[in-house]
Tab-separated table of C-alpha atoms in Angstrom:
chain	number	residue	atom	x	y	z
A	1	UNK	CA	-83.232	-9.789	9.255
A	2	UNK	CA	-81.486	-8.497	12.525
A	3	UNK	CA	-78.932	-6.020	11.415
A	4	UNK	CA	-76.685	-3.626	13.375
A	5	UNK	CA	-75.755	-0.644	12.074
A	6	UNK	CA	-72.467	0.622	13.734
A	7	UNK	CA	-72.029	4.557	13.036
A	8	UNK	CA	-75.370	5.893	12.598
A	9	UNK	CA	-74.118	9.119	10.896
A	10	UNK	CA	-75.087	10.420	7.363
A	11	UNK	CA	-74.868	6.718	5.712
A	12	UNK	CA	-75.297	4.504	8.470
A	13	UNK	CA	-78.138	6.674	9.530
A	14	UNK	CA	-79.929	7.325	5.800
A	15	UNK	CA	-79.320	3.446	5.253
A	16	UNK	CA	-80.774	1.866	8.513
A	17	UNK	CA	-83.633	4.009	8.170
A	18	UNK	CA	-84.586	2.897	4.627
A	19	UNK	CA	-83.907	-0.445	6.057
A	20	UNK	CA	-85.875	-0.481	9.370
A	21	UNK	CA	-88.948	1.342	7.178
A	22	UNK	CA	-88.660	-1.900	5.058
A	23	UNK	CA	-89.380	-4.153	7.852
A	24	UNK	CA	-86.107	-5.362	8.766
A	25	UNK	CA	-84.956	-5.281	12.639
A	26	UNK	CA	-82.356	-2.428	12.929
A	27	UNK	CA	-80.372	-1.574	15.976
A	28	UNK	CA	-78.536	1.713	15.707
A	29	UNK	CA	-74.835	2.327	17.506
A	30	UNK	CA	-74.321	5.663	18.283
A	31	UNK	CA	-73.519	8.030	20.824
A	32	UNK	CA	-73.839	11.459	22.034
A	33	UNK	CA	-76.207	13.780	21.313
A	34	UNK	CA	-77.335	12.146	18.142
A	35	UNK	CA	-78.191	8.924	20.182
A	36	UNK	CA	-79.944	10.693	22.889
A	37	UNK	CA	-82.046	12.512	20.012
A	38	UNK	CA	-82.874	8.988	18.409
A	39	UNK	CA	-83.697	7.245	21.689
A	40	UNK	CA	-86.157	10.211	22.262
A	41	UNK	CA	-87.655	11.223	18.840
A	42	UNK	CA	-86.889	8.532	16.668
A	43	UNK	CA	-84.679	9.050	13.090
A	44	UNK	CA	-85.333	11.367	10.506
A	45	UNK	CA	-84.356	11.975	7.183
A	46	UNK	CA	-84.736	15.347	5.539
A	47	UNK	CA	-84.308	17.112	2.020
A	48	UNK	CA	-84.685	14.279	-0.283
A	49	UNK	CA	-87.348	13.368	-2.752
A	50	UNK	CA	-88.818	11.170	-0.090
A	51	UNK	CA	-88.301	12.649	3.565
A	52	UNK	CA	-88.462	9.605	5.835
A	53	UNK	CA	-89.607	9.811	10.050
A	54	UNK	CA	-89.289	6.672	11.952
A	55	UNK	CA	-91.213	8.083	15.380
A	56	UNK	CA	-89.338	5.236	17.442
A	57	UNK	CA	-86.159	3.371	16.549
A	58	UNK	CA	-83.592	0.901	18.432
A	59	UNK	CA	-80.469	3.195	19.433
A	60	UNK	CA	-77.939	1.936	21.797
A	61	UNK	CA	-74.383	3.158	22.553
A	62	UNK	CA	-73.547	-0.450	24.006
A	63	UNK	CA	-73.272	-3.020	21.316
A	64	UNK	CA	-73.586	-5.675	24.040
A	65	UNK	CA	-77.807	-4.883	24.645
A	66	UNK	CA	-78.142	-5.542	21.192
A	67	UNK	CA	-76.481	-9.038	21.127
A	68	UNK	CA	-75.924	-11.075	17.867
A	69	UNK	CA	-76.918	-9.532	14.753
A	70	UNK	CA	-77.534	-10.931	11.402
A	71	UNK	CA	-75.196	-8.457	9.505
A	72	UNK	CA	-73.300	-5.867	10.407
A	73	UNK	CA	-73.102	-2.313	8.725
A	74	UNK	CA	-69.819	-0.782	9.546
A	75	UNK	CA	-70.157	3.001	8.461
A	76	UNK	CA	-67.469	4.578	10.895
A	77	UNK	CA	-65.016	7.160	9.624
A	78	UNK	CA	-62.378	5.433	8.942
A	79	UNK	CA	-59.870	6.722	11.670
A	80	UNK	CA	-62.232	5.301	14.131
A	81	UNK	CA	-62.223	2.088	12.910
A	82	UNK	CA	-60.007	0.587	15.612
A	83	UNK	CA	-62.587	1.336	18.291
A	84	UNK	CA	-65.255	0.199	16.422
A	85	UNK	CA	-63.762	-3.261	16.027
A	86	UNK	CA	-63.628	-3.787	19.400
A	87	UNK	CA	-67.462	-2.556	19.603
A	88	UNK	CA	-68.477	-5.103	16.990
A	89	UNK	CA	-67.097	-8.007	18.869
A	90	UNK	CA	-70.636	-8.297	21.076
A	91	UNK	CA	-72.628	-7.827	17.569
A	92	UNK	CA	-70.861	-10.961	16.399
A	93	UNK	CA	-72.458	-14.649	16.717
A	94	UNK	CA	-71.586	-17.736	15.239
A	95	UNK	CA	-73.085	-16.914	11.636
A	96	UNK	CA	-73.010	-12.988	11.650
A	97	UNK	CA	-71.716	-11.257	8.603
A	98	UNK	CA	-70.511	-7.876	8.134
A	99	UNK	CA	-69.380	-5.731	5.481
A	100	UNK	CA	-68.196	-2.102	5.809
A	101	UNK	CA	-69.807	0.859	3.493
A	102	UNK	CA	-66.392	3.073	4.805
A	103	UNK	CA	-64.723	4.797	1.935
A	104	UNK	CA	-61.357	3.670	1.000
A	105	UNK	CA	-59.525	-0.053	-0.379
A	106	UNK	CA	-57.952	-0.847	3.069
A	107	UNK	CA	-61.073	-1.476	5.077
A	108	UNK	CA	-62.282	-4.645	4.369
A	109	UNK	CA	-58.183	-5.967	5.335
A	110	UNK	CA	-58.847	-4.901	8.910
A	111	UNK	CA	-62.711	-6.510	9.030
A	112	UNK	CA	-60.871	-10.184	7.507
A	113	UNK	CA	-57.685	-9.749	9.967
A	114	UNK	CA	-60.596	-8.943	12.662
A	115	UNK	CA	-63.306	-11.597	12.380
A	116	UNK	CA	-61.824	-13.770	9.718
A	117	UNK	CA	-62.309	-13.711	5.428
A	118	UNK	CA	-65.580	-16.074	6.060
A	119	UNK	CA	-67.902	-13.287	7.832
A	120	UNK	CA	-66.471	-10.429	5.544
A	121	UNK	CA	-68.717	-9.626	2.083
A	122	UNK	CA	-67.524	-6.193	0.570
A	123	UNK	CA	-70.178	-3.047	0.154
A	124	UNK	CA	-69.835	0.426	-1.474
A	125	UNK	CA	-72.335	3.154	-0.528
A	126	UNK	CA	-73.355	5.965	-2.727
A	127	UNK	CA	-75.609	9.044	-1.183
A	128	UNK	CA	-74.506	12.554	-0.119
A	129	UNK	CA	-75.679	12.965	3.248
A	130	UNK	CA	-74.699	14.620	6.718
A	131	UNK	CA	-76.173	14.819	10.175
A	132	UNK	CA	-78.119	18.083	9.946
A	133	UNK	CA	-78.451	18.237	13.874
A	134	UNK	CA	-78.997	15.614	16.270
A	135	UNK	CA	-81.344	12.915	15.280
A	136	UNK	CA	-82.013	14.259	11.812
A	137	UNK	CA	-79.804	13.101	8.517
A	138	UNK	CA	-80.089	15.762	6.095
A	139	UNK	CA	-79.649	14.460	2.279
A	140	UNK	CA	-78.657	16.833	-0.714
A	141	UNK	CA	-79.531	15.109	-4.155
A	142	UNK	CA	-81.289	11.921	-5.401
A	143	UNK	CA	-78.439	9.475	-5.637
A	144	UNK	CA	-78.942	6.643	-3.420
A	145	UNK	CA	-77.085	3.183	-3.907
A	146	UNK	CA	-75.794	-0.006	-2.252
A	147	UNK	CA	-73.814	-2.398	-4.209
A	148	UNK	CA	-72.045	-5.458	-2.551
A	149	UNK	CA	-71.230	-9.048	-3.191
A	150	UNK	CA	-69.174	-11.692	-1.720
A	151	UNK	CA	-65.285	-11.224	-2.757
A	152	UNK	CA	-65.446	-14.675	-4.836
A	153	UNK	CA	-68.501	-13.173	-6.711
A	154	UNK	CA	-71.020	-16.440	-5.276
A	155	UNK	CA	-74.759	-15.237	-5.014
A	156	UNK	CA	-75.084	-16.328	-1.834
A	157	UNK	CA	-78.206	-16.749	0.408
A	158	UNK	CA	-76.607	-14.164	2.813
A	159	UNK	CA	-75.918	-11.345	-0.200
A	160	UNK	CA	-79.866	-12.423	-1.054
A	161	UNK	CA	-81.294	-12.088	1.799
A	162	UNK	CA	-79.285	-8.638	2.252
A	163	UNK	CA	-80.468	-7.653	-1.248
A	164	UNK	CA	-83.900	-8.760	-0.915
A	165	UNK	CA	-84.183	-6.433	2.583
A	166	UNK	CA	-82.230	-3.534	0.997
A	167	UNK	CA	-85.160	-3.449	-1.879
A	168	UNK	CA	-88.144	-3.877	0.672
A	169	UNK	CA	-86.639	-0.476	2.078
A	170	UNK	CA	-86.643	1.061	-1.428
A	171	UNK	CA	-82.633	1.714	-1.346
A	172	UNK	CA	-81.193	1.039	-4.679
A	173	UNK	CA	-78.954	-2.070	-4.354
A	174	UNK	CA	-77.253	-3.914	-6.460
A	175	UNK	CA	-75.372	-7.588	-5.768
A	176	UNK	CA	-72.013	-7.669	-7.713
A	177	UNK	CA	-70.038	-10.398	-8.955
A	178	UNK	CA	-66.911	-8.356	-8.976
A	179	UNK	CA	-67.235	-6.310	-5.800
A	180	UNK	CA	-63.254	-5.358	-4.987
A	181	UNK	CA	-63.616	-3.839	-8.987
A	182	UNK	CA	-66.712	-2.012	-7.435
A	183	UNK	CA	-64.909	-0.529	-4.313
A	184	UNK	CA	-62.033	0.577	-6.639
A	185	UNK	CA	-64.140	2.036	-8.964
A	186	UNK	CA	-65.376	4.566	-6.516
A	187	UNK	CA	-61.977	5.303	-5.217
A	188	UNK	CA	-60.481	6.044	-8.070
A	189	UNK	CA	-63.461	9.222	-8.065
A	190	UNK	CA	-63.678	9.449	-3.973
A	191	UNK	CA	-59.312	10.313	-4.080
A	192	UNK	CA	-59.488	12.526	-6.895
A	193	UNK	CA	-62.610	14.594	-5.589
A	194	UNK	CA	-61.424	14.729	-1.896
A	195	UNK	CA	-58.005	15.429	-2.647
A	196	UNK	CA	-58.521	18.492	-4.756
A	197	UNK	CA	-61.627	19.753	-3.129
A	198	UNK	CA	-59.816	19.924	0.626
A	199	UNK	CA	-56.420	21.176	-1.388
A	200	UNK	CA	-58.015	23.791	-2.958
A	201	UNK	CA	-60.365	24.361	-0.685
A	202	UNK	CA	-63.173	24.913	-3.572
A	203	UNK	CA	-65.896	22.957	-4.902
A	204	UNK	CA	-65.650	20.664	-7.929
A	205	UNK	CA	-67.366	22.756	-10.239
A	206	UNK	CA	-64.330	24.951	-9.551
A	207	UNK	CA	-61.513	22.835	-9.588
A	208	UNK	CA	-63.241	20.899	-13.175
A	209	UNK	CA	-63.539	24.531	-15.215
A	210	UNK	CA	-59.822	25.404	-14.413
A	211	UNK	CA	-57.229	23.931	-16.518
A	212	UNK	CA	-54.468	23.208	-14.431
A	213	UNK	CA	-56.794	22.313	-11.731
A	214	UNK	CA	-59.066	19.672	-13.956
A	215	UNK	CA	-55.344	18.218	-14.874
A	216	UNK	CA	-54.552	17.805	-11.308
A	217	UNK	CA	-57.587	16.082	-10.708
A	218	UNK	CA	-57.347	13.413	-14.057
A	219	UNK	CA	-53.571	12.458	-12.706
A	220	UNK	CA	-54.290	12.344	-9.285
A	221	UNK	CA	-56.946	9.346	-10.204
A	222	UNK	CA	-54.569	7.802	-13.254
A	223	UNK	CA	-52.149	7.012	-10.219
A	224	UNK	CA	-55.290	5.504	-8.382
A	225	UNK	CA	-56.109	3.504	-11.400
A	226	UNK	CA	-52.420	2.641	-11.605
A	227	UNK	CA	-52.214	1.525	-8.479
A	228	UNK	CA	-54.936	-0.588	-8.737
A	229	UNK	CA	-54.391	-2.247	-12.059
A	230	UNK	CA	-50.612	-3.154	-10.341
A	231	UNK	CA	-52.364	-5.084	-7.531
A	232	UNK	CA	-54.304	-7.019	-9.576
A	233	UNK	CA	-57.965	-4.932	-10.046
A	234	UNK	CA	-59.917	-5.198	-12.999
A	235	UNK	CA	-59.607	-1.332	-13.881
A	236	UNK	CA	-59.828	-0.429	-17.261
A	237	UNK	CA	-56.463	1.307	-18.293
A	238	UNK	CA	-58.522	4.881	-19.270
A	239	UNK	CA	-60.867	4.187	-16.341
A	240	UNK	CA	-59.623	7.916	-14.857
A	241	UNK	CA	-60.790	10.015	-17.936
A	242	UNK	CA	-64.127	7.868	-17.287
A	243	UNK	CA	-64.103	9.275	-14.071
A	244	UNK	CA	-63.558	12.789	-15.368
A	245	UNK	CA	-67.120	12.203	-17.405
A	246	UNK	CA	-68.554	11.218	-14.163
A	247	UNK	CA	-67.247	14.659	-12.381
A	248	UNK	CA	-68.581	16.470	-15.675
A	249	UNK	CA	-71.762	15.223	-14.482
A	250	UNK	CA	-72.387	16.359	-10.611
A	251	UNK	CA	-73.372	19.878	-9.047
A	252	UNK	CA	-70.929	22.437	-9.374
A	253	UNK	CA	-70.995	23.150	-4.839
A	254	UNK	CA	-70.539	19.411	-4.867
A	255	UNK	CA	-67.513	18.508	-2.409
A	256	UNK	CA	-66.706	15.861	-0.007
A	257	UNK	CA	-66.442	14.624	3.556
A	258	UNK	CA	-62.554	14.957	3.855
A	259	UNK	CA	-63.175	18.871	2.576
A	260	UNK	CA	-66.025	19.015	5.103
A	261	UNK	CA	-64.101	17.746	7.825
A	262	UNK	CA	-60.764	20.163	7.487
A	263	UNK	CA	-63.094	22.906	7.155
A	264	UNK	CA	-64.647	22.062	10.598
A	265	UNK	CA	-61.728	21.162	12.294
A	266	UNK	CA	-62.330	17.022	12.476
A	267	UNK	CA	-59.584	14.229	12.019
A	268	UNK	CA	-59.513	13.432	8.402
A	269	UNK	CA	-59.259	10.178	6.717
A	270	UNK	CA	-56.728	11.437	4.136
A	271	UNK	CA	-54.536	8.442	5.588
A	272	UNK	CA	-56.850	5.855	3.865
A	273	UNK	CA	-57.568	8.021	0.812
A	274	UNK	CA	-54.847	9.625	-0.817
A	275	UNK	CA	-52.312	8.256	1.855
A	276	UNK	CA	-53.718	4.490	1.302
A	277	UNK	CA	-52.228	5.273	-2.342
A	278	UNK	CA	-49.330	5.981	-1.663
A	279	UNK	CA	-49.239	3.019	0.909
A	280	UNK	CA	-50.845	0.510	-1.959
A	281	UNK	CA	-48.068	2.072	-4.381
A	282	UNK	CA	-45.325	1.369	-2.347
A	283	UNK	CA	-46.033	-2.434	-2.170
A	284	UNK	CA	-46.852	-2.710	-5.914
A	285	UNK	CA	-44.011	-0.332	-7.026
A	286	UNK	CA	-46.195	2.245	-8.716
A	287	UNK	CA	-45.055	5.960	-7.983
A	288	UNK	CA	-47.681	8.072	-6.308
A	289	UNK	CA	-46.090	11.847	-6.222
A	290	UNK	CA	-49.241	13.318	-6.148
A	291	UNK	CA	-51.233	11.995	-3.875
A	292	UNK	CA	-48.548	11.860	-1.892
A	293	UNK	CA	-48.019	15.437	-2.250
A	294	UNK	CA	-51.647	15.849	-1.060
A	295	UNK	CA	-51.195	13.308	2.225
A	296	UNK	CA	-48.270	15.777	3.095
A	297	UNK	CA	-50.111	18.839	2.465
A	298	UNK	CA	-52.635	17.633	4.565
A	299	UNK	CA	-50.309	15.826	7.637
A	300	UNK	CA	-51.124	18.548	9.757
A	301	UNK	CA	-54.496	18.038	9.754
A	302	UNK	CA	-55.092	14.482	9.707
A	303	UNK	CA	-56.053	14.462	13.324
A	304	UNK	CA	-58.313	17.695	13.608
A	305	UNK	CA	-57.828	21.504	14.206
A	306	UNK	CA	-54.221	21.819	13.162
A	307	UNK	CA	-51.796	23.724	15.755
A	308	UNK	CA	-48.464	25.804	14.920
């Protein structure tokens, strides 16, 4: 299976390598100093259970010398996903697929308006990852998972022969007959955890042992579930205290990329995470005060190093 992975950063990276040690043919978009580390030393994955070195790997920072793919794994942040359209158009032949693993609800809208609903399946990606330095993705904890599907929940060759290649890699995947459920399941925790953790500046455990803080956090994801359940998701009314159980459940220094990002300085994707909220609520007529309150906090930010 010829697949293109387009952002080969913490998942892109960790996922195309799992993928290319399976036996499937994986071209890497990237660029910079990361792509000039992979071109000479290959890919590596470090601090899992199961450290990974691929000695020699396909890396390109022209989508055009890697022609038509198969599928296509969009794993941009999500305010570059503009340019990256326009560097998946080369990737794209006359029975290509692609499905983004970008966090958010808003992404797979731009991939249908892009290529068209036919090409687009729908993916969520679970790991905690980073790039370490260049050419190396560094990944804290065990949790590794795909799950995707197509969006009218058919088991289609293409989702098979995804699945099938996933497995041969030895990433956990999953097909799912209800995939836009799946993608809202994880925002409903991905808003609450990035919104408090860059707010307060803190790790979860912190934010979860402090009262007001850990009631912050529960109705900043009731208005995600809200929100969803308005436009038509499958999201179990008390779906946020299930996420609460979930946050019970991970390290206490566990954060997330938006918190990682303000603290270094990089554009944020609060504008598809607690802003695409307050966005979704608008058109469904749910109010969103809090995550509102958090896209406002964090306005100044949004595209790197604030300046007074």
């Amino acid at each position: 299976m010829r697949i293109a992975i387009v952002g080969a950063g913490g998942v892109g990276g960790f996922f195309g390598a799992l993928l290319a040690r399976g036996g499937a043919d994986v071209t890497f978009v990237a660029r910079g100093a990361h792509l000039e580390a992979m071109r000479r030393d290959g890919l590596r994955i470090e601090g899992g259970a199961h450290p990974v070195h691929l000695p020699a790997v396909r890396a390109t920072g022209d989508p055009a010398e890697a022609g038509p793919a198969d599928l296509v794994m969009l794993c941009v942040k999500l305010w570059g996903v503009e340019a990256a359209l326009e560097q998946i158009r080369p990737l794209i032949g006359p029975d290509t697929t692609v499905v983004s693993f970008q966090n958010g609800v808003l992404k797979d809208d731009y991939l249908r308006d892009a290529f068209g609903a036919e090409r687009v399946i729908g993916g969520v990606a679970y790991v905690a990852t980073r790039i370490s330095r260049p050419g190396v993705i560094e990944q804290t904890g065990s949790l590794q998972r795909l799950v995707f599907g197509e969006f009218d929940g058919r088991i289609s060759a293409r989702v098979t022969a995804f699945h099938q290649a996933c497995v041969a890699g030895g990433i956990n995947a999953e097909v799912s007959p209800d995939i836009r459920r799946q993608i809202w399941q994880k925002f409903v925790f991905l808003t609450g955890l990035s919104a408090t953790t860059a707010t307060t500046r803190l790790p979860i455990g912190a934010v979860r042992e402090n009262p007001q803080t850990r009631a912050f956090l529960l109705d900043l994801m009731r208005e995600v579930v809200a929100v969803g359940r308005a436009s038509g998701v499958a999201l179990a009314e008390d779906y946020a205290r299930e996420c609460l159980k979930l946050v019970d459940d991970v390290a206490y220094d566990m954060t997330s990329s938006l918190f990682h990002d303000l603290d270094a300085g990089r554009p944020l994707e609060v504008r598809w995470l607690s802003g695409g909220v307050v966005e979704l609520g608008r058109k469904a007529g749910v109010g969103t005060p809090l995550n509102r309150a958090v896209a406002d906090i964090l306005a100044l930010h949004a595209d790197g190093r604030a300046r007074g």
